[in-house]
């Protein structure tokens, strides 16, 4: 069964950091582009970052450039999102997605608040 | 990053047909097509249609997607109460090198 399981969310103060993880199973992880998508409370879906299969190219939404970093470890079948300098408006459920938007994890909640 | 345009809400009666639209540009919807996602409250999104308008395994034949130029459409026939949900379209934008989303359409089944 193809599955994505996120972890690492939690409550953090503004300016703090979190590292999200996504464990992939049931498919050849290294073959696929992977993406993070977030959803703020009561809002729509927002693309955050995408990483090509071979890990050479990364793409970010403007609002997180310079603060977030997407990476992958194909040996561990894992995707990561390092989030630094967190802001209140980063509060959201963060979903790990296998491109092109085909498989979604259950999400992990990030709350940025003092 | 500019998004795709979806109507905020659509209401239809039980067993009727609803058609949801998603308008983009030649750089996104018109480039490789759009995916359609369904999201029930409190749940993650679920893929209803691939970019090539094919349904994933397990998705009801009542859901069908199409595209004309820069506009993608999702048609849901024989509306059921469980179809009441938020529907999102998304496409890869070749100019922005980014995924773009529509704002979502809330479908109400009366």
mmCIF file of C-alpha atoms in Angstrom:
data_model
loop_
_atom_site.group_PDB
_atom_site.id
_atom_site.type_symbol
_atom_site.label_atom_id
_atom_site.label_comp_id
_atom_site.label_asym_id
_atom_site.label_seq_id
_atom_site.Cartn_x
_atom_site.Cartn_y
_atom_site.Cartn_z
ATOM 1 C CA UNK A 1 0.000 0.000 0.000
ATOM 2 C CA UNK A 2 1.307 3.417 -0.985
ATOM 3 C CA UNK A 3 1.569 5.536 2.140
ATOM 4 C CA UNK A 4 2.963 8.836 3.364
ATOM 5 C CA UNK A 5 3.193 9.543 7.081
ATOM 6 C CA UNK A 6 4.153 12.995 8.346
ATOM 7 C CA UNK A 7 5.587 13.818 11.739
ATOM 8 C CA UNK A 8 7.364 16.639 13.516
ATOM 9 C CA UNK A 9 4.603 19.184 13.875
ATOM 10 C CA UNK A 10 3.908 21.012 17.100
ATOM 11 C CA UNK A 11 3.675 24.336 18.893
ATOM 12 C CA UNK A 12 6.581 26.743 18.401
ATOM 13 C CA UNK A 13 7.151 30.391 19.202
ATOM 14 C CA UNK A 14 7.577 32.981 16.451
ATOM 15 C CA UNK A 15 11.158 32.930 15.230
ATOM 16 C CA UNK A 16 11.585 29.290 16.168
ATOM 17 C CA UNK A 17 12.351 26.232 14.060
ATOM 18 C CA UNK A 18 10.784 22.871 13.303
ATOM 19 C CA UNK A 19 11.745 19.962 11.090
ATOM 20 C CA UNK A 20 8.943 18.024 9.470
ATOM 21 C CA UNK A 21 9.490 14.466 8.278
ATOM 22 C CA UNK A 22 7.534 12.322 5.855
ATOM 23 C CA UNK A 23 8.044 8.560 5.760
ATOM 24 C CA UNK A 24 7.190 7.035 2.393
ATOM 25 C CA UNK A 25 6.343 3.391 1.730
ATOM 26 C CA UNK A 26 4.794 1.195 -0.940
ATOM 27 C CA UNK A 27 6.539 2.791 -3.925
ATOM 28 C CA UNK A 28 10.033 3.549 -5.255
ATOM 29 C CA UNK A 29 10.562 6.838 -3.444
ATOM 30 C CA UNK A 30 13.590 7.870 -5.491
ATOM 31 C CA UNK A 31 11.536 7.865 -8.715
ATOM 32 C CA UNK A 32 9.169 10.656 -7.745
ATOM 33 C CA UNK A 33 9.100 14.401 -7.301
ATOM 34 C CA UNK A 34 7.836 15.205 -3.804
ATOM 35 C CA UNK A 35 5.981 18.242 -2.520
ATOM 36 C CA UNK A 36 4.847 19.916 0.697
ATOM 37 C CA UNK A 37 1.434 21.588 0.720
ATOM 38 C CA UNK A 38 -0.067 23.463 3.662
ATOM 39 C CA UNK A 39 -3.534 24.505 4.732
ATOM 40 C CA UNK A 40 -4.085 27.273 7.251
ATOM 41 C CA UNK A 41 -7.119 26.928 9.542
ATOM 42 C CA UNK A 42 -10.291 27.461 7.539
ATOM 43 C CA UNK A 43 -8.348 28.280 4.367
ATOM 44 C CA UNK A 44 -7.543 26.623 1.060
ATOM 45 C CA UNK A 45 -4.546 24.610 -0.039
ATOM 46 C CA UNK A 46 -1.224 26.374 -0.540
ATOM 47 C CA UNK A 47 1.818 24.890 -2.260
ATOM 48 C CA UNK A 48 4.987 25.262 -0.166
ATOM 49 C CA UNK A 49 7.883 23.460 -1.845
ATOM 50 C CA UNK A 50 8.767 20.776 -4.388
ATOM 51 C CA UNK A 51 11.868 18.644 -4.789
ATOM 52 C CA UNK A 52 12.758 16.802 -7.971
ATOM 53 C CA UNK A 53 13.279 13.048 -7.881
ATOM 54 C CA UNK A 54 17.059 13.185 -8.025
ATOM 55 C CA UNK A 55 17.095 15.994 -5.472
ATOM 56 C CA UNK A 56 18.939 18.424 -7.686
ATOM 57 C CA UNK A 57 16.310 21.111 -8.039
ATOM 58 C CA UNK A 58 14.106 22.662 -5.390
ATOM 59 C CA UNK A 59 11.230 25.075 -5.787
ATOM 60 C CA UNK A 60 9.625 27.251 -3.089
ATOM 61 C CA UNK A 61 6.678 29.584 -2.719
ATOM 62 C CA UNK A 62 7.956 33.143 -2.321
ATOM 63 C CA UNK A 63 6.744 33.473 1.274
ATOM 64 C CA UNK A 64 9.060 30.721 2.543
ATOM 65 C CA UNK A 65 12.158 31.314 0.416
ATOM 66 C CA UNK A 66 15.211 31.719 2.608
ATOM 67 C CA UNK A 67 13.400 30.287 5.634
ATOM 68 C CA UNK A 68 12.332 26.764 4.623
ATOM 69 C CA UNK A 69 14.419 24.013 3.068
ATOM 70 C CA UNK A 70 13.112 20.832 1.447
ATOM 71 C CA UNK A 71 15.309 17.745 1.295
ATOM 72 C CA UNK A 72 15.103 13.996 0.882
ATOM 73 C CA UNK A 73 16.950 10.861 1.937
ATOM 74 C CA UNK A 74 16.259 8.102 -0.564
ATOM 75 C CA UNK A 75 18.077 5.552 1.606
ATOM 76 C CA UNK A 76 15.552 6.274 4.350
ATOM 77 C CA UNK A 77 12.602 6.832 1.969
ATOM 78 C CA UNK A 78 12.008 10.126 3.713
ATOM 79 C CA UNK A 79 11.179 13.690 2.802
ATOM 80 C CA UNK A 80 11.942 16.614 5.088
ATOM 81 C CA UNK A 81 10.995 20.248 5.520
ATOM 82 C CA UNK A 82 13.297 22.329 7.684
ATOM 83 C CA UNK A 83 11.395 25.415 8.786
ATOM 84 C CA UNK A 84 13.300 28.322 10.336
ATOM 85 C CA UNK A 85 12.291 31.839 11.383
ATOM 86 C CA UNK A 86 8.729 30.662 11.743
ATOM 87 C CA UNK A 87 5.958 33.249 11.663
ATOM 88 C CA UNK A 88 2.408 33.210 12.959
ATOM 89 C CA UNK A 89 1.112 32.969 9.388
ATOM 90 C CA UNK A 90 3.014 29.673 8.909
ATOM 91 C CA UNK A 91 0.423 28.060 11.179
ATOM 92 C CA UNK A 92 -1.187 25.281 9.155
ATOM 93 C CA UNK A 93 -1.575 21.588 8.559
ATOM 94 C CA UNK A 94 1.368 20.502 6.431
ATOM 95 C CA UNK A 95 0.831 17.673 3.945
ATOM 96 C CA UNK A 96 3.480 15.534 2.283
ATOM 97 C CA UNK A 97 2.484 14.767 -1.310
ATOM 98 C CA UNK A 98 3.787 12.471 -4.033
ATOM 99 C CA UNK A 99 3.681 14.338 -7.296
ATOM 100 C CA UNK A 100 1.782 15.085 -9.362
ATOM 101 C CA UNK A 101 -0.543 15.538 -6.348
ATOM 102 C CA UNK A 102 -1.428 11.856 -6.515
ATOM 103 C CA UNK A 103 -0.799 10.600 -2.968
ATOM 104 C CA UNK A 104 -1.326 12.651 0.215
ATOM 105 C CA UNK A 105 -0.348 12.022 3.792
ATOM 106 C CA UNK A 106 -2.658 12.662 6.726
ATOM 107 C CA UNK A 107 -0.850 15.889 7.592
ATOM 108 C CA UNK A 108 0.972 17.260 10.615
ATOM 109 C CA UNK A 109 -0.101 20.416 12.432
ATOM 110 C CA UNK A 110 2.267 23.324 12.954
ATOM 111 C CA UNK A 111 1.174 26.094 15.309
ATOM 112 C CA UNK A 112 3.277 29.222 15.611
ATOM 113 C CA UNK A 113 2.220 31.258 18.597
ATOM 114 C CA UNK A 114 3.641 33.043 21.588
ATOM 115 C CA UNK B 1 2.260 33.281 -7.078
ATOM 116 C CA UNK B 2 -0.966 33.678 -9.079
ATOM 117 C CA UNK B 3 -3.572 31.006 -8.564
ATOM 118 C CA UNK B 4 -6.275 29.294 -10.546
ATOM 119 C CA UNK B 5 -9.852 30.597 -10.530
ATOM 120 C CA UNK B 6 -12.669 28.494 -9.121
ATOM 121 C CA UNK B 7 -16.185 29.574 -8.124
ATOM 122 C CA UNK B 8 -16.355 29.714 -4.299
ATOM 123 C CA UNK B 9 -19.556 27.709 -4.074
ATOM 124 C CA UNK B 10 -21.947 25.555 -6.092
ATOM 125 C CA UNK B 11 -25.284 24.169 -4.904
ATOM 126 C CA UNK B 12 -27.201 21.397 -6.626
ATOM 127 C CA UNK B 13 -29.970 19.001 -5.748
ATOM 128 C CA UNK B 14 -29.718 15.318 -4.911
ATOM 129 C CA UNK B 15 -29.169 13.147 -8.024
ATOM 130 C CA UNK B 16 -28.508 16.236 -10.160
ATOM 131 C CA UNK B 17 -25.314 17.010 -12.068
ATOM 132 C CA UNK B 18 -22.741 19.575 -10.981
ATOM 133 C CA UNK B 19 -19.978 20.964 -13.157
ATOM 134 C CA UNK B 20 -17.101 22.716 -11.417
ATOM 135 C CA UNK B 21 -14.709 24.900 -13.365
ATOM 136 C CA UNK B 22 -11.074 25.895 -12.958
ATOM 137 C CA UNK B 23 -9.561 28.618 -15.105
ATOM 138 C CA UNK B 24 -5.853 29.172 -15.494
ATOM 139 C CA UNK B 25 -3.490 30.036 -18.324
ATOM 140 C CA UNK B 26 -1.407 28.433 -21.042
ATOM 141 C CA UNK B 27 1.412 28.182 -18.503
ATOM 142 C CA UNK B 28 -0.474 25.931 -16.105
ATOM 143 C CA UNK B 29 -3.862 24.351 -16.943
ATOM 144 C CA UNK B 30 -3.197 24.738 -20.645
ATOM 145 C CA UNK B 31 0.323 23.335 -20.213
ATOM 146 C CA UNK B 32 -0.104 19.901 -18.641
ATOM 147 C CA UNK B 33 -3.713 19.925 -17.450
ATOM 148 C CA UNK B 34 -5.048 20.093 -13.916
ATOM 149 C CA UNK B 35 -5.587 17.606 -11.134
ATOM 150 C CA UNK B 36 -8.816 17.616 -9.138
ATOM 151 C CA UNK B 37 -8.895 17.000 -5.401
ATOM 152 C CA UNK B 38 -11.773 16.373 -3.023
ATOM 153 C CA UNK B 39 -11.522 17.296 0.638
ATOM 154 C CA UNK B 40 -14.047 16.506 3.315
ATOM 155 C CA UNK B 41 -13.915 18.530 6.511
ATOM 156 C CA UNK B 42 -11.157 17.325 8.792
ATOM 157 C CA UNK B 43 -9.616 15.004 6.211
ATOM 158 C CA UNK B 44 -6.680 15.296 3.803
ATOM 159 C CA UNK B 45 -7.372 15.948 0.125
ATOM 160 C CA UNK B 46 -7.947 12.966 -2.138
ATOM 161 C CA UNK B 47 -7.108 12.803 -5.841
ATOM 162 C CA UNK B 48 -10.190 12.536 -8.053
ATOM 163 C CA UNK B 49 -8.576 13.034 -11.436
ATOM 164 C CA UNK B 50 -5.052 12.950 -12.840
ATOM 165 C CA UNK B 51 -3.748 15.704 -15.124
ATOM 166 C CA UNK B 52 -4.645 13.558 -18.136
ATOM 167 C CA UNK B 53 -8.265 13.464 -16.901
ATOM 168 C CA UNK B 54 -8.071 9.804 -15.953
ATOM 169 C CA UNK B 55 -9.593 8.630 -12.681
ATOM 170 C CA UNK B 56 -7.409 6.875 -10.124
ATOM 171 C CA UNK B 57 -8.410 3.376 -9.163
ATOM 172 C CA UNK B 58 -11.342 3.376 -6.781
ATOM 173 C CA UNK B 59 -12.836 6.703 -7.827
ATOM 174 C CA UNK B 60 -16.481 6.503 -8.886
ATOM 175 C CA UNK B 61 -17.374 6.835 -12.568
ATOM 176 C CA UNK B 62 -19.717 9.630 -11.490
ATOM 177 C CA UNK B 63 -16.651 11.878 -11.451
ATOM 178 C CA UNK B 64 -15.273 12.908 -14.821
ATOM 179 C CA UNK B 65 -12.769 15.586 -15.748
ATOM 180 C CA UNK B 66 -12.106 17.414 -18.986
ATOM 181 C CA UNK B 67 -10.185 20.387 -20.315
ATOM 182 C CA UNK B 68 -10.791 22.986 -22.974
ATOM 183 C CA UNK B 69 -7.866 25.279 -23.514
ATOM 184 C CA UNK B 70 -6.950 26.898 -20.220
ATOM 185 C CA UNK B 71 -10.083 25.801 -18.386
ATOM 186 C CA UNK B 72 -10.483 22.469 -16.623
ATOM 187 C CA UNK B 73 -13.843 21.078 -15.570
ATOM 188 C CA UNK B 74 -15.017 18.411 -13.138
ATOM 189 C CA UNK B 75 -18.473 16.952 -13.700
ATOM 190 C CA UNK B 76 -20.195 15.008 -10.956
ATOM 191 C CA UNK B 77 -23.322 13.120 -11.981
ATOM 192 C CA UNK B 78 -26.036 11.644 -9.759
ATOM 193 C CA UNK B 79 -25.079 13.828 -6.795
ATOM 194 C CA UNK B 80 -25.065 12.048 -3.443
ATOM 195 C CA UNK B 81 -24.922 13.490 0.085
ATOM 196 C CA UNK B 82 -21.339 12.255 0.456
ATOM 197 C CA UNK B 83 -20.288 14.416 -2.494
ATOM 198 C CA UNK B 84 -20.715 17.489 -0.316
ATOM 199 C CA UNK B 85 -17.113 18.647 0.130
ATOM 200 C CA UNK B 86 -14.517 21.174 -0.984
ATOM 201 C CA UNK B 87 -13.060 20.647 -4.438
ATOM 202 C CA UNK B 88 -9.681 22.005 -5.504
ATOM 203 C CA UNK B 89 -7.902 22.098 -8.820
ATOM 204 C CA UNK B 90 -4.146 22.372 -9.152
ATOM 205 C CA UNK B 91 -1.641 22.561 -11.972
ATOM 206 C CA UNK B 92 2.103 22.867 -12.427
ATOM 207 C CA UNK B 93 2.981 26.314 -13.728
ATOM 208 C CA UNK B 94 5.866 26.102 -16.169
ATOM 209 C CA UNK B 95 6.619 29.807 -15.926
ATOM 210 C CA UNK B 96 6.539 30.088 -12.123
ATOM 211 C CA UNK B 97 8.021 26.588 -11.653
ATOM 212 C CA UNK B 98 5.468 26.114 -8.943
ATOM 213 C CA UNK B 99 2.262 24.282 -8.246
ATOM 214 C CA UNK B 100 -0.700 26.624 -8.271
ATOM 215 C CA UNK B 101 -4.046 25.939 -6.668
ATOM 216 C CA UNK B 102 -7.536 27.213 -7.129
ATOM 217 C CA UNK B 103 -9.222 28.743 -4.108
ATOM 218 C CA UNK B 104 -11.568 25.777 -3.904
ATOM 219 C CA UNK B 105 -15.267 25.267 -4.571
ATOM 220 C CA UNK B 106 -17.593 24.280 -1.750
ATOM 221 C CA UNK B 107 -20.185 21.917 -3.192
ATOM 222 C CA UNK B 108 -23.490 21.750 -1.359
ATOM 223 C CA UNK B 109 -25.933 18.936 -2.153
ATOM 224 C CA UNK B 110 -29.456 20.079 -1.364
#
